[in-house]
PDB file of C-alpha atoms in Angstrom:
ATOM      1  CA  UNK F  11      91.442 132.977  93.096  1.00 76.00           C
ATOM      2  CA  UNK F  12      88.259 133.017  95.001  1.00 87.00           C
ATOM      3  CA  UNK F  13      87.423 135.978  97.432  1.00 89.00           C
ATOM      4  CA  UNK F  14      87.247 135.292 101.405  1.00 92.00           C
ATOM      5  CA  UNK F  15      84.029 134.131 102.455  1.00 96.00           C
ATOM      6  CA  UNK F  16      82.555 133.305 105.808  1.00 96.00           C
ATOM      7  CA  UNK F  17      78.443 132.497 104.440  1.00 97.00           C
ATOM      8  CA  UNK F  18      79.256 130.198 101.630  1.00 98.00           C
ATOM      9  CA  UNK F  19      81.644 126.762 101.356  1.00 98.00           C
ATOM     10  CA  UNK F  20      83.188 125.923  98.045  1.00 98.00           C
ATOM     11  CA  UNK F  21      84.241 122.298  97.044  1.00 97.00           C
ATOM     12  CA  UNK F  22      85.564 122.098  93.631  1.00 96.00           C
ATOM     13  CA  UNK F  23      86.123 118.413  91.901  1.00 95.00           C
ATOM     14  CA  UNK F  24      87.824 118.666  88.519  1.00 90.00           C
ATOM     15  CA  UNK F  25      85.503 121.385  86.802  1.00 95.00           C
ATOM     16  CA  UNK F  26      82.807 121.502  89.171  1.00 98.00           C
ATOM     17  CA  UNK F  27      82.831 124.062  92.007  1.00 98.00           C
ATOM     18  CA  UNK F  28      79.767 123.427  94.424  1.00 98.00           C
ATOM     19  CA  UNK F  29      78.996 126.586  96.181  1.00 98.00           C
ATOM     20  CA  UNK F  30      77.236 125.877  99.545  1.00 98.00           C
ATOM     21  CA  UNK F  31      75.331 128.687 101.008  1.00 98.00           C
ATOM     22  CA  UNK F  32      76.245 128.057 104.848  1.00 98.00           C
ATOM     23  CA  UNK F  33      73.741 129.325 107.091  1.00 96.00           C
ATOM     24  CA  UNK F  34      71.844 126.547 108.430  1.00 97.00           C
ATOM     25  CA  UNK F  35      70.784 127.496 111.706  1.00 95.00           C
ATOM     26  CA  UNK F  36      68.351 130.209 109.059  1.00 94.00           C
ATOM     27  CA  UNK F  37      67.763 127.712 106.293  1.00 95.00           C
ATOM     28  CA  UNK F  38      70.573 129.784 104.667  1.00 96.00           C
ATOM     29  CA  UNK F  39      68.389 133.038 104.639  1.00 94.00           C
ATOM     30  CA  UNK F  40      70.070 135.369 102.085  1.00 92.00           C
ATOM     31  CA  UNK F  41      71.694 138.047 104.105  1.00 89.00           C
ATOM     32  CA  UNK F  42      73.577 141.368 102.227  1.00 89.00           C
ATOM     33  CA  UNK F  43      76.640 140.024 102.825  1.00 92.00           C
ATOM     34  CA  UNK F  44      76.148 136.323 101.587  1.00 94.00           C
ATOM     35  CA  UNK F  45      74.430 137.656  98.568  1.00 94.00           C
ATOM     36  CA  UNK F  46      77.508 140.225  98.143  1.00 95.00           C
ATOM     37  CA  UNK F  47      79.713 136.818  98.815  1.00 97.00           C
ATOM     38  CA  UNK F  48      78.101 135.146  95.888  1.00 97.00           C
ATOM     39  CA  UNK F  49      78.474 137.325  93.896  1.00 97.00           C
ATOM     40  CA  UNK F  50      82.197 138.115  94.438  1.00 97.00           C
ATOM     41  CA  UNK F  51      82.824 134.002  94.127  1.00 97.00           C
ATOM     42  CA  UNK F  52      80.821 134.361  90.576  1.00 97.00           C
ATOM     43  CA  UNK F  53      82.698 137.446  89.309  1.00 97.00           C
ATOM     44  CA  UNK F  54      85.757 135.343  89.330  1.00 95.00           C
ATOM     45  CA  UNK F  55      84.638 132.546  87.388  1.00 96.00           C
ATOM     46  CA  UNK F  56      84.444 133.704  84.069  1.00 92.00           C
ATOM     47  CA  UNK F  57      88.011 133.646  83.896  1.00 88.00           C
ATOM     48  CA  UNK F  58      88.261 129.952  85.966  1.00 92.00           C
ATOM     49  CA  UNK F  59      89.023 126.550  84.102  1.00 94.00           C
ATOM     50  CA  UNK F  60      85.299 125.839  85.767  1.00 97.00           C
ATOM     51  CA  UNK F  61      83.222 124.286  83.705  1.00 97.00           C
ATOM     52  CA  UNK F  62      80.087 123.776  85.382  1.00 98.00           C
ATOM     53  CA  UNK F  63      78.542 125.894  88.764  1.00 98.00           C
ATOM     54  CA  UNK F  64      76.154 123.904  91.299  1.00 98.00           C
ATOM     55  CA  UNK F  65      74.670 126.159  93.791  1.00 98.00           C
ATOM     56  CA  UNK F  66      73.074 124.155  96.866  1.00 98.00           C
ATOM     57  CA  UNK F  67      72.223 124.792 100.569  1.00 98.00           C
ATOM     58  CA  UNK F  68      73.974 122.977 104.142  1.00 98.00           C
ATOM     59  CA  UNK F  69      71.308 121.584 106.513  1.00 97.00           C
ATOM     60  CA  UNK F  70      68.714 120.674 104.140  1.00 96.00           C
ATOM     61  CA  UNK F  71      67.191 123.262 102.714  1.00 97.00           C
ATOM     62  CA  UNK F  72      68.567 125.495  99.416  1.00 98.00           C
ATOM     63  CA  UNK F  73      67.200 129.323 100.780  1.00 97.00           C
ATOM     64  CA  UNK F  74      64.646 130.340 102.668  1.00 94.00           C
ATOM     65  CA  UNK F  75      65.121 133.978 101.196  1.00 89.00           C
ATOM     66  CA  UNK F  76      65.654 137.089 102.377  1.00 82.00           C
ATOM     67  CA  UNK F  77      66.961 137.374 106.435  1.00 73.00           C
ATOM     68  CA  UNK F  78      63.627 138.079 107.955  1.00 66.00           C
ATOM     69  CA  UNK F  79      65.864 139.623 111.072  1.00 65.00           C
ATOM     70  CA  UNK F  80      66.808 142.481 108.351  1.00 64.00           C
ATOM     71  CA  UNK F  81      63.439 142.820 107.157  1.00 61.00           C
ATOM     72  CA  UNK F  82      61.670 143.046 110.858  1.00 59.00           C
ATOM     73  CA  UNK F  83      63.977 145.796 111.932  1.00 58.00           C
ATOM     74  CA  UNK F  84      63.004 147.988 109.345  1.00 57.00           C
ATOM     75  CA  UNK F  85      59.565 147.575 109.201  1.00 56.00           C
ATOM     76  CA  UNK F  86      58.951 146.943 113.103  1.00 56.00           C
ATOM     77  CA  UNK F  87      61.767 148.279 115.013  1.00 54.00           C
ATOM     78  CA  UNK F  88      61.927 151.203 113.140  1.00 59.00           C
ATOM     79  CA  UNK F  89      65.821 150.664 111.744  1.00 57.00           C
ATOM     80  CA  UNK F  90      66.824 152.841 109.028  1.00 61.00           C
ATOM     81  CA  UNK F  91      66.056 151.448 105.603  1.00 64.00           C
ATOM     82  CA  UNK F  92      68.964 151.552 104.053  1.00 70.00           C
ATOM     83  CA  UNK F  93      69.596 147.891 105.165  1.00 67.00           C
ATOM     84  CA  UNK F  94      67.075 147.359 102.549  1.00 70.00           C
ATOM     85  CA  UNK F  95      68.318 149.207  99.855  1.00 76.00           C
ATOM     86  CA  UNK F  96      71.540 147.944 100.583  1.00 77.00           C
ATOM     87  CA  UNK F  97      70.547 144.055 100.028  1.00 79.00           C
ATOM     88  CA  UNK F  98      68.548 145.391  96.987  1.00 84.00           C
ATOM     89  CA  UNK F  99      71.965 146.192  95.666  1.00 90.00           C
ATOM     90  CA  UNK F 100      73.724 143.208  96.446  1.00 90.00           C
ATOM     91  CA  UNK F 101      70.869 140.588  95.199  1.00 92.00           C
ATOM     92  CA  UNK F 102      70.899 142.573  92.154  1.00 95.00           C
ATOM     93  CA  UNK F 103      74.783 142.441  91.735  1.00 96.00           C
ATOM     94  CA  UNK F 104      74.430 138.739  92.565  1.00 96.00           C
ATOM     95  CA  UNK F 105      71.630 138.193  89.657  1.00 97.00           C
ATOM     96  CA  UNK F 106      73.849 140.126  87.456  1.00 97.00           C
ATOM     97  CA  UNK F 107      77.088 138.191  88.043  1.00 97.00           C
ATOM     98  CA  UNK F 108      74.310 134.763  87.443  1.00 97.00           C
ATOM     99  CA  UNK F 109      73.535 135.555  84.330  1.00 96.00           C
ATOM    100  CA  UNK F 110      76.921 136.641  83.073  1.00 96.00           C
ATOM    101  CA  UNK F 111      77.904 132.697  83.548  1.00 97.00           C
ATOM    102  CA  UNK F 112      79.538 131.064  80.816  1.00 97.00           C
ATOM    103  CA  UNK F 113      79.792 127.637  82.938  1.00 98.00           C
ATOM    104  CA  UNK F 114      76.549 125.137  83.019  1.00 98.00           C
ATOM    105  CA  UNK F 115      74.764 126.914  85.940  1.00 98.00           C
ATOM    106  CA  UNK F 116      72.752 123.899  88.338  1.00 98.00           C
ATOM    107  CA  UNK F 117      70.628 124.612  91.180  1.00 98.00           C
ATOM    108  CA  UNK F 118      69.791 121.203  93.501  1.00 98.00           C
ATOM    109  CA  UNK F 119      67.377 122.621  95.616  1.00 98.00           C
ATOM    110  CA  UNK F 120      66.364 120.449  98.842  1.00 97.00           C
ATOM    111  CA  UNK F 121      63.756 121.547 101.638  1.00 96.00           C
ATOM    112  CA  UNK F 122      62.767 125.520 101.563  1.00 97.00           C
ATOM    113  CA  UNK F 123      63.166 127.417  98.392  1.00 97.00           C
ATOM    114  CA  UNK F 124      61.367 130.440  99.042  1.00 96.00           C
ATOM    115  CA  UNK F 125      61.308 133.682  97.872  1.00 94.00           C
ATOM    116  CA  UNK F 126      64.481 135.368  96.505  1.00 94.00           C
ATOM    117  CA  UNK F 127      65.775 131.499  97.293  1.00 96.00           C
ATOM    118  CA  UNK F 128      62.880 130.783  94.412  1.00 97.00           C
ATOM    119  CA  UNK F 129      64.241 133.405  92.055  1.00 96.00           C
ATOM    120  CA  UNK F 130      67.727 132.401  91.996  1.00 97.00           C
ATOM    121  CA  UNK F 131      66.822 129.315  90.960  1.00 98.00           C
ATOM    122  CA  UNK F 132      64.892 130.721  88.117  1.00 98.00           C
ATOM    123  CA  UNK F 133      68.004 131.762  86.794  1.00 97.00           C
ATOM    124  CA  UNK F 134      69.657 128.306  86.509  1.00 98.00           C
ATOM    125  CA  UNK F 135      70.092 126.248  83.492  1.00 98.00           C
ATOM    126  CA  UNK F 136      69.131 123.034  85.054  1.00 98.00           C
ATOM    127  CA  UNK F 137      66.858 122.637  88.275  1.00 98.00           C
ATOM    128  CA  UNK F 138      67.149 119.652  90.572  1.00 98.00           C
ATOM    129  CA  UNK F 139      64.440 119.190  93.098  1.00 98.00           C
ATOM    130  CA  UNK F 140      63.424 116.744  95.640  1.00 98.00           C
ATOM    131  CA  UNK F 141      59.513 115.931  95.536  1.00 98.00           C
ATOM    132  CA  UNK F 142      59.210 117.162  99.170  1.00 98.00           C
ATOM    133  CA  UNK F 143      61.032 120.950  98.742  1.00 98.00           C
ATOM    134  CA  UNK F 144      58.557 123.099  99.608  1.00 98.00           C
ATOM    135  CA  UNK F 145      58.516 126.949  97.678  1.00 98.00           C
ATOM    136  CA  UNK F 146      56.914 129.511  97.816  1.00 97.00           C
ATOM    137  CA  UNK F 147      56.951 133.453  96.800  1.00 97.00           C
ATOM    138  CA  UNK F 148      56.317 134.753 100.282  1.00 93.00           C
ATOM    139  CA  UNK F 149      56.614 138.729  99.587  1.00 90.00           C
ATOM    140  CA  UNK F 150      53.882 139.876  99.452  1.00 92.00           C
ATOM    141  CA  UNK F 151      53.267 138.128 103.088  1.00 90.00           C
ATOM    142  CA  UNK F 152      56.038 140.427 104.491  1.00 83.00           C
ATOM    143  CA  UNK F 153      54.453 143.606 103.101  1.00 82.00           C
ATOM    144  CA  UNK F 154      56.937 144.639  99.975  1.00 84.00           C
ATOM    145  CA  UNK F 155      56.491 143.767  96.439  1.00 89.00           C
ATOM    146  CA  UNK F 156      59.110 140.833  94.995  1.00 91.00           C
ATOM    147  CA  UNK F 157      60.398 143.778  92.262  1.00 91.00           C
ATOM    148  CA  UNK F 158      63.469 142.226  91.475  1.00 93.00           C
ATOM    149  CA  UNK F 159      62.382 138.759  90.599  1.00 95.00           C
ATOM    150  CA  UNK F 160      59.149 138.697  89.165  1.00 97.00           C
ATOM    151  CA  UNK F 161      60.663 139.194  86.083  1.00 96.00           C
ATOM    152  CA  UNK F 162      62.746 136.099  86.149  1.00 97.00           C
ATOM    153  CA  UNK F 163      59.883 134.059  87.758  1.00 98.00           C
ATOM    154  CA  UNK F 164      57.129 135.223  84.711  1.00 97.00           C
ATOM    155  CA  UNK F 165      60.238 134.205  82.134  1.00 96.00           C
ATOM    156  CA  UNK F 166      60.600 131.097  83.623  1.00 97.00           C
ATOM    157  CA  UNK F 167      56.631 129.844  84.212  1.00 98.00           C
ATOM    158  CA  UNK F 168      54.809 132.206  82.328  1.00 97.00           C
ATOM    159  CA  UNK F 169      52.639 134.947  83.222  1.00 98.00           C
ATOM    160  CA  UNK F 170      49.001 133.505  84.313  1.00 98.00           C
ATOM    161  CA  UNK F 171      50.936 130.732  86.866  1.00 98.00           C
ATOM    162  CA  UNK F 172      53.541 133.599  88.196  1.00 98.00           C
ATOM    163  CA  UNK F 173      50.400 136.613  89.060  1.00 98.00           C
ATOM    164  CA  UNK F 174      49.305 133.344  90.880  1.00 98.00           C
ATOM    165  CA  UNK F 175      52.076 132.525  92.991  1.00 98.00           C
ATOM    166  CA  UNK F 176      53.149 136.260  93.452  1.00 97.00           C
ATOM    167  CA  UNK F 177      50.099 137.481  94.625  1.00 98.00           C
ATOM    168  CA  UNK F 178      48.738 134.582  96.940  1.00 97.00           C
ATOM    169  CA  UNK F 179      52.359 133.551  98.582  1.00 96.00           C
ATOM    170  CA  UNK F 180      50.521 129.949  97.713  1.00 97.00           C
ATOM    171  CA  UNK F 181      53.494 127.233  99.071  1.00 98.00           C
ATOM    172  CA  UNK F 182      53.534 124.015  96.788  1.00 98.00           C
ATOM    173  CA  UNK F 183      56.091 121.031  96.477  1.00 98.00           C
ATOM    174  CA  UNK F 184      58.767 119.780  94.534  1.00 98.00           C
ATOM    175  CA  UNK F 185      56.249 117.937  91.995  1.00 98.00           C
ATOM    176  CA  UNK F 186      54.479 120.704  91.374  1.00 98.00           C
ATOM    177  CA  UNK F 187      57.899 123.046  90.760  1.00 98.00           C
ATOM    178  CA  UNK F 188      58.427 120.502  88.215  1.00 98.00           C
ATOM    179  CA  UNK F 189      54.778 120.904  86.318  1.00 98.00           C
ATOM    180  CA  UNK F 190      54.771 124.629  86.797  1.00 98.00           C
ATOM    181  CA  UNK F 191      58.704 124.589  84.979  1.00 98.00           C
ATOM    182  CA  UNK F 192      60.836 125.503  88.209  1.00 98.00           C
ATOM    183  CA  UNK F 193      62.352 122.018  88.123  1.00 98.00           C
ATOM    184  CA  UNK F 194      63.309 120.096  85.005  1.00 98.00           C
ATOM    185  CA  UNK F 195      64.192 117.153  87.593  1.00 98.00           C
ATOM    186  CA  UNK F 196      62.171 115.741  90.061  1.00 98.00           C
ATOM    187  CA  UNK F 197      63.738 113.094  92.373  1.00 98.00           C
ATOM    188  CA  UNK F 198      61.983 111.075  95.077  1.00 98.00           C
ATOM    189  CA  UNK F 199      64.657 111.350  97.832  1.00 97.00           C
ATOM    190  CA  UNK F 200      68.412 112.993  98.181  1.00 96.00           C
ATOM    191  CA  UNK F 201      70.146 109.676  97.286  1.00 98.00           C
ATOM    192  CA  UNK F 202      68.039 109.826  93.969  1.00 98.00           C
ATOM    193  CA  UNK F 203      68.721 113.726  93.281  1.00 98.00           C
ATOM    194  CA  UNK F 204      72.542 113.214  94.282  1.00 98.00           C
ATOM    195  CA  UNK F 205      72.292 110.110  91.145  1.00 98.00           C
ATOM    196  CA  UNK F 206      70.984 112.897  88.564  1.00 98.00           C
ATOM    197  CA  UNK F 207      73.145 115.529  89.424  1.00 98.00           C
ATOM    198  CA  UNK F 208      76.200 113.547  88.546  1.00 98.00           C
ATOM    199  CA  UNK F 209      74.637 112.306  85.514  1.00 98.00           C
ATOM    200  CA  UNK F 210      74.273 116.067  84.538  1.00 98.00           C
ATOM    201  CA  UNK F 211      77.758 117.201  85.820  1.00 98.00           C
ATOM    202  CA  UNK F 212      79.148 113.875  83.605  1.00 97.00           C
ATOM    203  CA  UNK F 213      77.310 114.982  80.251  1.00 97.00           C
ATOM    204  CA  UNK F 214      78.537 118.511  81.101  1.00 96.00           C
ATOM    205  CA  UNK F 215      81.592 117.305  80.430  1.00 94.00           C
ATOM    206  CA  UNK F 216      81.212 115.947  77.003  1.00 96.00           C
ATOM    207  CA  UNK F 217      80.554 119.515  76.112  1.00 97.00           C
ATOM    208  CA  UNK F 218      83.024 122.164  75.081  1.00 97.00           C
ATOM    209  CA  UNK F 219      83.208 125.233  77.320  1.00 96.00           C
ATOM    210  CA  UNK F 220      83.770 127.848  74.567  1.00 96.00           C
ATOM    211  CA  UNK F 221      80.458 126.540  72.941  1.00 98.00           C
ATOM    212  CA  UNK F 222      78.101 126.820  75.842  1.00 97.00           C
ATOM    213  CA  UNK F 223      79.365 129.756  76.866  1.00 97.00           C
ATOM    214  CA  UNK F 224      78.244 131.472  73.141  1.00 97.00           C
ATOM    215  CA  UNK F 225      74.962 128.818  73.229  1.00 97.00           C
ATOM    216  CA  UNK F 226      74.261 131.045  76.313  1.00 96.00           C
ATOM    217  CA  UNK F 227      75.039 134.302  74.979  1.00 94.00           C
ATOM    218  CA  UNK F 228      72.820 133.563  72.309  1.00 94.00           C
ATOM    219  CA  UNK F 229      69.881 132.329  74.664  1.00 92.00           C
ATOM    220  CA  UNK F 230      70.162 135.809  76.491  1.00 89.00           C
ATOM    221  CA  UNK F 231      70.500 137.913  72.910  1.00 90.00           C
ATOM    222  CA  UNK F 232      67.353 135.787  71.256  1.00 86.00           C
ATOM    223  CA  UNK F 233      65.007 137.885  73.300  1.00 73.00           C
ATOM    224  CA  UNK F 234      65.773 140.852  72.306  1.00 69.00           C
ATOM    225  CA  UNK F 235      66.960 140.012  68.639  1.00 68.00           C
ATOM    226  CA  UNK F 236      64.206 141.399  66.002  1.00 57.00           C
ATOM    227  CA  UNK F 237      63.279 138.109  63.950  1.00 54.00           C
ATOM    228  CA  UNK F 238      62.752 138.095  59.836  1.00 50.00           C
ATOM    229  CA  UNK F 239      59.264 138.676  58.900  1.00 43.00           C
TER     230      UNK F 239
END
């Protein structure tokens, strides 16, 4: 069912698949091919008896974004930049495959959520956070413009708090994810965040699949839908 992987581990329980980004020793930095891996594993779901996504991060921390290795070989050692252009492709392929869910989507996001780490979880239904994660939208730091998630990030907190964070790379903590809107959740420690995630995941399951797949559809379509005067 699932495509072969060597960046991501799945676990599924009943109708929850976990996908584990699986770089550790880079804080799971999003490389072309894991983001081309997600995407693949999320292109087959729609089809799945899944019923609810959690995306989460080995070693302790969620994503530290994109693989800085890829980035400094462009921009210091001269390396073509097609490397770019190529992981453009894929992390847009990846956001595309997100938001064609029809599962529950969960992020639990632990340590470093930075970057295009920061705009997938934008994306999510529900956010989990620990109060010690540390974000930050660390572009602009590395010299290129975050095109393909401002968008998400300015839907998700609004447009005065994103030119904030997008233009001064500012790093804050899982508390204040959760007052700026990243986070719904907020837990003090992993024991606590691993107690609301299967709360969510249980009241998932009261729900019927075919009806949050068409509550989302309609979440999606409301933005663009011209409303009665």
């Amino acid at each position: 069912m699932y495509p072969d992987i060597d960046n991501l581990h799945l676990e599924q329980d009943a109708g929850t698949l976990t996908v584990w980004f699986n770089r550790p020793e880079t804080r799971n930095a999003l490389s072309t091919e894991m983001a081309d891996e997600l995407a693949s594993v999320l292109e087959a779901l729609p089809a799945s008896d899944v019923r609810v996504v959690v995306l989460r991060g080995r070693g302790g921390s969620f994503c530290s974004g994109g693989d800085l290795k890829m980035f400094r070989n462009v921009f210091q050692a001269g390396m073509p930049r097609s490397e770019i252009v190529d992981f453009n492709a894929d992390f847009g392929r990846m956001m595309a495959a997100i938001r064609a869910l029809p599962q529950l989507f969960i992020v639990a996001s632990e340590g470093y959520a930075m970057a295009g780490g920061l705009g997938i979880a934008c994306l999510a239904d529900v956010v989990l956070c620990t109060a010690d994660a540390r974000f930050a939208l660390t572009e602009v730091t590395l010299g290129i413009p975050p095109a393909q998630i401002t968008p998400v990030v300015m839907e998700r907190i609004g447009a005065s708090e994103a030119r904030r964070l997008l233009l001064t790379a500012q790093r804050f903590d899982g508390v204040e994810a959760h007052r700026l809107g990243f986070a719904h959740f907020v837990e003090a420690d992993e024991s606590a965040l691993e107690q609301r995630l299967g709360e969510l995941i249980r009241d998932a399951a009261r729900c019927a699949p075919g009806a949050v797949a068409l509550t989302k559809q309609i979440i999606v379509a409301s933005d663009t839908l011209e409303r009665d005067s």
